[in-house]
mmCIF file of C-alpha atoms and ligand atoms in Angstrom:
data_model
loop_
_atom_site.group_PDB
_atom_site.id
_atom_site.type_symbol
_atom_site.label_atom_id
_atom_site.label_comp_id
_atom_site.label_asym_id
_atom_site.label_seq_id
_atom_site.Cartn_x
_atom_site.Cartn_y
_atom_site.Cartn_z
ATOM 1 C CA UNK A 28 17.638 -12.018 -19.608
ATOM 2 C CA UNK A 29 14.862 -9.866 -18.127
ATOM 3 C CA UNK A 30 15.207 -6.218 -17.061
ATOM 4 C CA UNK A 31 14.931 -5.390 -13.377
ATOM 5 C CA UNK A 32 11.331 -4.781 -12.333
ATOM 6 C CA UNK A 33 10.066 -1.208 -12.066
ATOM 7 C CA UNK A 34 9.102 0.015 -8.591
ATOM 8 C CA UNK A 35 5.467 -0.857 -9.278
ATOM 9 C CA UNK A 36 6.330 -4.292 -10.684
ATOM 10 C CA UNK A 37 8.588 -4.963 -7.692
ATOM 11 C CA UNK A 38 5.771 -4.028 -5.287
ATOM 12 C CA UNK A 39 3.501 -6.576 -6.964
ATOM 13 C CA UNK A 40 6.227 -9.231 -7.081
ATOM 14 C CA UNK A 41 6.575 -8.992 -3.294
ATOM 15 C CA UNK A 42 2.893 -9.837 -2.936
ATOM 16 C CA UNK A 43 2.839 -12.533 -5.618
ATOM 17 C CA UNK A 44 5.654 -14.375 -3.845
ATOM 18 C CA UNK A 45 4.015 -14.251 -0.401
ATOM 19 C CA UNK A 46 0.280 -13.699 -0.436
ATOM 20 C CA UNK A 47 -1.926 -16.687 -1.199
ATOM 21 C CA UNK A 48 -5.524 -17.538 -1.888
ATOM 22 C CA UNK A 49 -7.705 -16.955 1.182
ATOM 23 C CA UNK A 50 -5.466 -14.299 2.768
ATOM 24 C CA UNK A 51 -6.634 -10.916 4.074
ATOM 25 C CA UNK A 52 -4.955 -7.822 2.642
ATOM 26 C CA UNK A 53 -5.373 -4.031 2.712
ATOM 27 C CA UNK A 54 -5.115 -1.459 -0.079
ATOM 28 C CA UNK A 55 -4.504 1.802 1.789
ATOM 29 C CA UNK A 56 -4.701 4.031 -1.327
ATOM 30 C CA UNK A 57 -7.350 2.556 -3.599
ATOM 31 C CA UNK A 58 -7.262 5.296 -6.294
ATOM 32 C CA UNK A 59 -8.150 3.878 -9.712
ATOM 33 C CA UNK A 60 -8.288 0.383 -8.237
ATOM 34 C CA UNK A 61 -5.396 -1.235 -10.085
ATOM 35 C CA UNK A 62 -3.754 -2.537 -6.908
ATOM 36 C CA UNK A 63 -7.120 -3.569 -5.465
ATOM 37 C CA UNK A 64 -7.817 -5.640 -8.582
ATOM 38 C CA UNK A 65 -4.330 -7.142 -8.454
ATOM 39 C CA UNK A 66 -4.816 -8.089 -4.777
ATOM 40 C CA UNK A 67 -8.318 -9.450 -5.440
ATOM 41 C CA UNK A 68 -6.913 -11.808 -8.055
ATOM 42 C CA UNK A 69 -4.212 -12.949 -5.621
ATOM 43 C CA UNK A 70 -6.406 -13.664 -2.602
ATOM 44 C CA UNK A 71 -9.286 -15.026 -4.706
ATOM 45 C CA UNK A 72 -12.928 -15.447 -3.668
ATOM 46 C CA UNK A 73 -11.911 -16.992 -0.324
ATOM 47 C CA UNK A 74 -9.764 -13.994 0.562
ATOM 48 C CA UNK A 75 -10.726 -10.641 2.044
ATOM 49 C CA UNK A 76 -9.742 -7.119 0.997
ATOM 50 C CA UNK A 77 -10.100 -3.852 2.882
ATOM 51 C CA UNK A 78 -9.566 -0.674 0.876
ATOM 52 C CA UNK A 79 -9.405 3.007 1.804
ATOM 53 C CA UNK A 80 -9.518 6.262 -0.137
ATOM 54 C CA UNK A 81 -10.580 9.758 0.855
ATOM 55 C CA UNK A 82 -12.028 10.368 -2.640
ATOM 56 C CA UNK A 83 -15.544 9.000 -3.099
ATOM 57 C CA UNK A 84 -14.966 8.802 -6.869
ATOM 58 C CA UNK A 85 -11.995 6.464 -6.295
ATOM 59 C CA UNK A 86 -14.155 4.046 -4.320
ATOM 60 C CA UNK A 87 -16.928 4.189 -6.929
ATOM 61 C CA UNK A 88 -14.555 3.667 -9.876
ATOM 62 C CA UNK A 89 -12.805 0.808 -8.110
ATOM 63 C CA UNK A 90 -16.097 -0.979 -7.372
ATOM 64 C CA UNK A 91 -16.882 -0.697 -11.081
ATOM 65 C CA UNK A 92 -13.428 -1.948 -12.114
ATOM 66 C CA UNK A 93 -13.740 -4.981 -9.832
ATOM 67 C CA UNK A 94 -17.247 -5.765 -11.064
ATOM 68 C CA UNK A 95 -16.165 -5.443 -14.708
ATOM 69 C CA UNK A 96 -13.412 -7.939 -13.961
ATOM 70 C CA UNK A 97 -15.853 -10.384 -12.361
ATOM 71 C CA UNK A 98 -14.369 -10.076 -8.874
ATOM 72 C CA UNK A 99 -16.666 -11.505 -6.212
ATOM 73 C CA UNK A 100 -17.350 -8.366 -4.156
ATOM 74 C CA UNK A 101 -18.718 -10.200 -1.137
ATOM 75 C CA UNK A 102 -15.410 -10.046 0.748
ATOM 76 C CA UNK A 103 -14.233 -6.688 -0.577
ATOM 77 C CA UNK A 104 -14.783 -3.821 1.876
ATOM 78 C CA UNK A 105 -14.061 -0.385 0.402
ATOM 79 C CA UNK A 106 -14.203 2.667 2.674
ATOM 80 C CA UNK A 107 -14.378 6.313 1.680
ATOM 81 C CA UNK A 108 -12.258 7.099 4.724
ATOM 82 C CA UNK A 109 -8.676 7.939 5.588
ATOM 83 C CA UNK A 110 -6.304 5.009 5.857
ATOM 84 C CA UNK A 111 -5.279 6.418 9.247
ATOM 85 C CA UNK A 112 -8.437 4.681 10.554
ATOM 86 C CA UNK A 113 -7.333 1.224 9.421
ATOM 87 C CA UNK A 114 -6.837 -0.192 12.913
ATOM 88 C CA UNK A 115 -10.257 1.093 14.034
ATOM 89 C CA UNK A 116 -12.062 -0.220 10.951
ATOM 90 C CA UNK A 117 -10.641 -3.734 10.673
ATOM 91 C CA UNK A 118 -12.633 -6.185 12.788
ATOM 92 C CA UNK A 119 -11.209 -7.122 16.176
ATOM 93 C CA UNK A 120 -8.437 -9.761 15.934
ATOM 94 C CA UNK A 121 -8.270 -9.627 12.126
ATOM 95 C CA UNK A 122 -4.698 -10.188 10.979
ATOM 96 C CA UNK A 123 -3.423 -9.300 7.523
ATOM 97 C CA UNK A 124 -0.871 -10.870 5.205
ATOM 98 C CA UNK A 125 -0.028 -7.523 3.667
ATOM 99 C CA UNK A 126 -0.899 -3.929 2.941
ATOM 100 C CA UNK A 127 -0.060 -1.732 -0.010
ATOM 101 C CA UNK A 128 0.250 2.037 -0.318
ATOM 102 C CA UNK A 129 0.852 4.181 -3.427
ATOM 103 C CA UNK A 130 1.783 7.575 -2.017
ATOM 104 C CA UNK A 131 1.215 10.865 -3.851
ATOM 105 C CA UNK A 132 -1.726 11.920 -6.034
ATOM 106 C CA UNK A 133 -4.095 9.961 -8.222
ATOM 107 C CA UNK A 134 -2.876 9.864 -11.838
ATOM 108 C CA UNK A 135 -5.519 11.517 -14.021
ATOM 109 C CA UNK A 136 -7.218 12.961 -10.921
ATOM 110 C CA UNK A 137 -6.959 16.044 -8.722
ATOM 111 C CA UNK A 138 -3.220 16.553 -8.197
ATOM 112 C CA UNK A 139 -3.835 18.660 -5.081
ATOM 113 C CA UNK A 140 -5.266 15.652 -3.216
ATOM 114 C CA UNK A 141 -2.154 13.911 -1.952
ATOM 115 C CA UNK A 142 -1.068 11.693 0.904
ATOM 116 C CA UNK A 143 0.595 13.270 3.960
ATOM 117 C CA UNK A 144 3.131 11.825 6.356
ATOM 118 C CA UNK A 145 1.024 12.215 9.510
ATOM 119 C CA UNK A 146 -1.854 10.095 8.196
ATOM 120 C CA UNK A 147 0.420 7.782 6.185
ATOM 121 C CA UNK A 148 2.531 6.953 9.243
ATOM 122 C CA UNK A 149 -0.558 6.407 11.416
ATOM 123 C CA UNK A 150 -1.862 4.035 8.714
ATOM 124 C CA UNK A 151 1.461 2.158 8.537
ATOM 125 C CA UNK A 152 1.375 1.750 12.323
ATOM 126 C CA UNK A 153 -2.209 0.484 12.124
ATOM 127 C CA UNK A 154 -1.237 -2.058 9.458
ATOM 128 C CA UNK A 155 1.840 -3.183 11.410
ATOM 129 C CA UNK A 156 -0.340 -3.834 14.457
ATOM 130 C CA UNK A 157 -2.393 -6.293 12.348
ATOM 131 C CA UNK A 158 0.415 -7.890 10.343
ATOM 132 C CA UNK A 159 0.969 -11.656 10.590
ATOM 133 C CA UNK A 160 4.489 -13.047 10.977
ATOM 134 C CA UNK A 161 6.422 -12.531 7.711
ATOM 135 C CA UNK A 162 3.603 -10.298 6.435
ATOM 136 C CA UNK A 163 4.535 -7.190 4.444
ATOM 137 C CA UNK A 164 3.638 -3.515 4.287
ATOM 138 C CA UNK A 165 4.712 -2.201 0.889
ATOM 139 C CA UNK A 166 4.855 1.482 -0.012
ATOM 140 C CA UNK A 167 5.400 2.754 -3.546
ATOM 141 C CA UNK A 168 6.618 6.275 -2.880
ATOM 142 C CA UNK A 169 5.973 9.025 -5.457
ATOM 143 C CA UNK A 170 7.373 12.333 -4.215
ATOM 144 C CA UNK A 171 7.696 14.753 -7.169
ATOM 145 C CA UNK A 172 4.718 16.876 -6.063
ATOM 146 C CA UNK A 173 4.632 19.719 -3.509
ATOM 147 C CA UNK A 174 4.941 18.164 -0.047
ATOM 148 C CA UNK A 175 6.194 14.888 -1.509
ATOM 149 C CA UNK A 176 9.776 15.334 -0.295
ATOM 150 C CA UNK A 177 8.592 15.822 3.291
ATOM 151 C CA UNK A 178 6.425 12.715 3.205
ATOM 152 C CA UNK A 179 9.271 10.705 1.681
ATOM 153 C CA UNK A 180 11.702 11.885 4.370
ATOM 154 C CA UNK A 181 9.270 11.240 7.242
ATOM 155 C CA UNK A 182 8.302 7.777 5.995
ATOM 156 C CA UNK A 183 11.946 6.743 5.497
ATOM 157 C CA UNK A 184 12.785 8.074 8.959
ATOM 158 C CA UNK A 185 9.914 6.041 10.436
ATOM 159 C CA UNK A 186 11.144 2.905 8.648
ATOM 160 C CA UNK A 187 14.770 3.417 9.723
ATOM 161 C CA UNK A 188 13.813 3.459 13.386
ATOM 162 C CA UNK A 189 11.770 0.264 13.443
ATOM 163 C CA UNK A 190 13.343 -2.357 15.716
ATOM 164 C CA UNK A 191 15.463 -4.719 13.592
ATOM 165 C CA UNK A 192 14.559 -7.624 15.888
ATOM 166 C CA UNK A 193 10.903 -7.204 14.890
ATOM 167 C CA UNK A 194 11.055 -5.910 11.317
ATOM 168 C CA UNK A 195 13.058 -6.120 8.116
ATOM 169 C CA UNK A 196 12.921 -2.777 6.332
ATOM 170 C CA UNK A 197 14.348 -2.201 2.869
ATOM 171 C CA UNK A 198 14.129 0.183 -0.052
ATOM 172 C CA UNK A 199 14.238 -0.620 -3.763
ATOM 173 C CA UNK A 200 15.280 2.366 -5.836
ATOM 174 C CA UNK A 201 16.896 3.151 -9.182
ATOM 175 C CA UNK A 202 19.579 5.601 -8.049
ATOM 176 C CA UNK A 203 20.660 6.735 -11.539
ATOM 177 C CA UNK A 204 17.213 7.843 -12.777
ATOM 178 C CA UNK A 205 16.528 11.554 -13.155
ATOM 179 C CA UNK A 206 13.880 13.665 -11.459
ATOM 180 C CA UNK A 207 11.773 11.794 -8.881
ATOM 181 C CA UNK A 208 11.681 8.091 -9.752
ATOM 182 C CA UNK A 209 9.183 6.247 -7.559
ATOM 183 C CA UNK A 210 10.752 3.796 -5.168
ATOM 184 C CA UNK A 211 9.580 1.080 -2.819
ATOM 185 C CA UNK A 212 9.903 0.740 0.937
ATOM 186 C CA UNK A 213 8.994 -2.659 2.377
ATOM 187 C CA UNK A 214 8.460 -3.523 6.019
ATOM 188 C CA UNK A 215 8.275 -7.201 6.933
ATOM 189 C CA UNK A 216 7.331 -8.379 10.407
ATOM 190 C CA UNK A 217 9.815 -11.055 11.400
ATOM 191 C CA UNK A 218 9.137 -11.790 15.071
HETATM 192 C C1 LIG B 22 -1.152 7.329 -6.094
HETATM 193 S S1 LIG B 22 -2.876 7.273 -5.841
HETATM 194 C C2 LIG B 22 -3.244 5.570 -5.686
HETATM 195 C C3 LIG B 22 -3.248 4.794 -6.959
HETATM 196 C C4 LIG B 22 -3.910 3.445 -6.827
HETATM 197 N N1 LIG B 22 -3.167 2.520 -6.001
HETATM 198 C C5 LIG B 22 -4.223 2.804 -8.162
HETATM 199 O O1 LIG B 22 -3.941 1.617 -8.341
HETATM 200 O O2 LIG B 22 -4.781 3.492 -8.993
HETATM 201 C C6 LIG B 22 -3.032 7.850 -4.179
HETATM 202 C C7 LIG B 22 -4.456 7.787 -3.634
HETATM 203 O O3 LIG B 22 -4.392 7.999 -2.233
HETATM 204 C C8 LIG B 22 -5.571 8.653 -1.848
HETATM 205 N N2 LIG B 22 -5.379 9.242 -0.512
HETATM 206 C C9 LIG B 22 -4.797 10.409 -0.165
HETATM 207 N N3 LIG B 22 -4.816 10.574 1.166
HETATM 208 C C10 LIG B 22 -5.434 9.473 1.689
HETATM 209 C C11 LIG B 22 -5.762 9.056 3.001
HETATM 210 N N4 LIG B 22 -5.441 9.792 4.065
HETATM 211 N N5 LIG B 22 -6.400 7.874 3.140
HETATM 212 C C12 LIG B 22 -6.719 7.104 2.071
HETATM 213 N N6 LIG B 22 -6.433 7.453 0.796
HETATM 214 C C13 LIG B 22 -5.796 8.622 0.608
HETATM 215 C C14 LIG B 22 -5.815 9.652 -2.954
HETATM 216 O O4 LIG B 22 -7.158 10.055 -2.965
HETATM 217 C C15 LIG B 22 -5.413 8.850 -4.189
HETATM 218 O O5 LIG B 22 -6.515 8.229 -4.788
#
């Protein structure tokens, strides 16, 4: 029998089970590009990806990673901008099947460049406004860094107050792990 998936594995499983070839998806924290590559393989050459990161090096490295993995870059739009601009950047009337966030800092990068609740919550709202029915916004929440606890608290508070008639909101967390185990919050639009 298999072990339970890690937070990261669970976040990908949610997409694998729902997102299909040709869909449009958003990676709100591109970083080293691992999620962008994962999403590119899911949506395929007919799909479209929008990605955001405030670090120019993240965008550059991700373009390289995608090219090295023979991803057709024609429908991949990567922006060196804050994810808080997602609703402004996505073309008018574009709807998305899902969006992913990895909160915190970039592993192997500058640990002082982190996500913050104000911009994260604005980005979640932007993604929700574009989400198709049954689409998902998935956040993998790392919070062991300075400021991480505040972002975690604010994001959970935001999720808790979403109208249950419009959204399913759940968390996936190992409650017996020490220190600051990453956990997942998922928002699914149900109306
Ligand atoms: C945990 S890392 C992402 C890891 C990435 N998903 C991967 O697969 O490698 C978080 C990323 O969020 C980025 N970030 C921080 N604030 C941001 C913002 N307001 N908008 C977009 N990206 C942001 C950081 O630059 C960093 O690269």
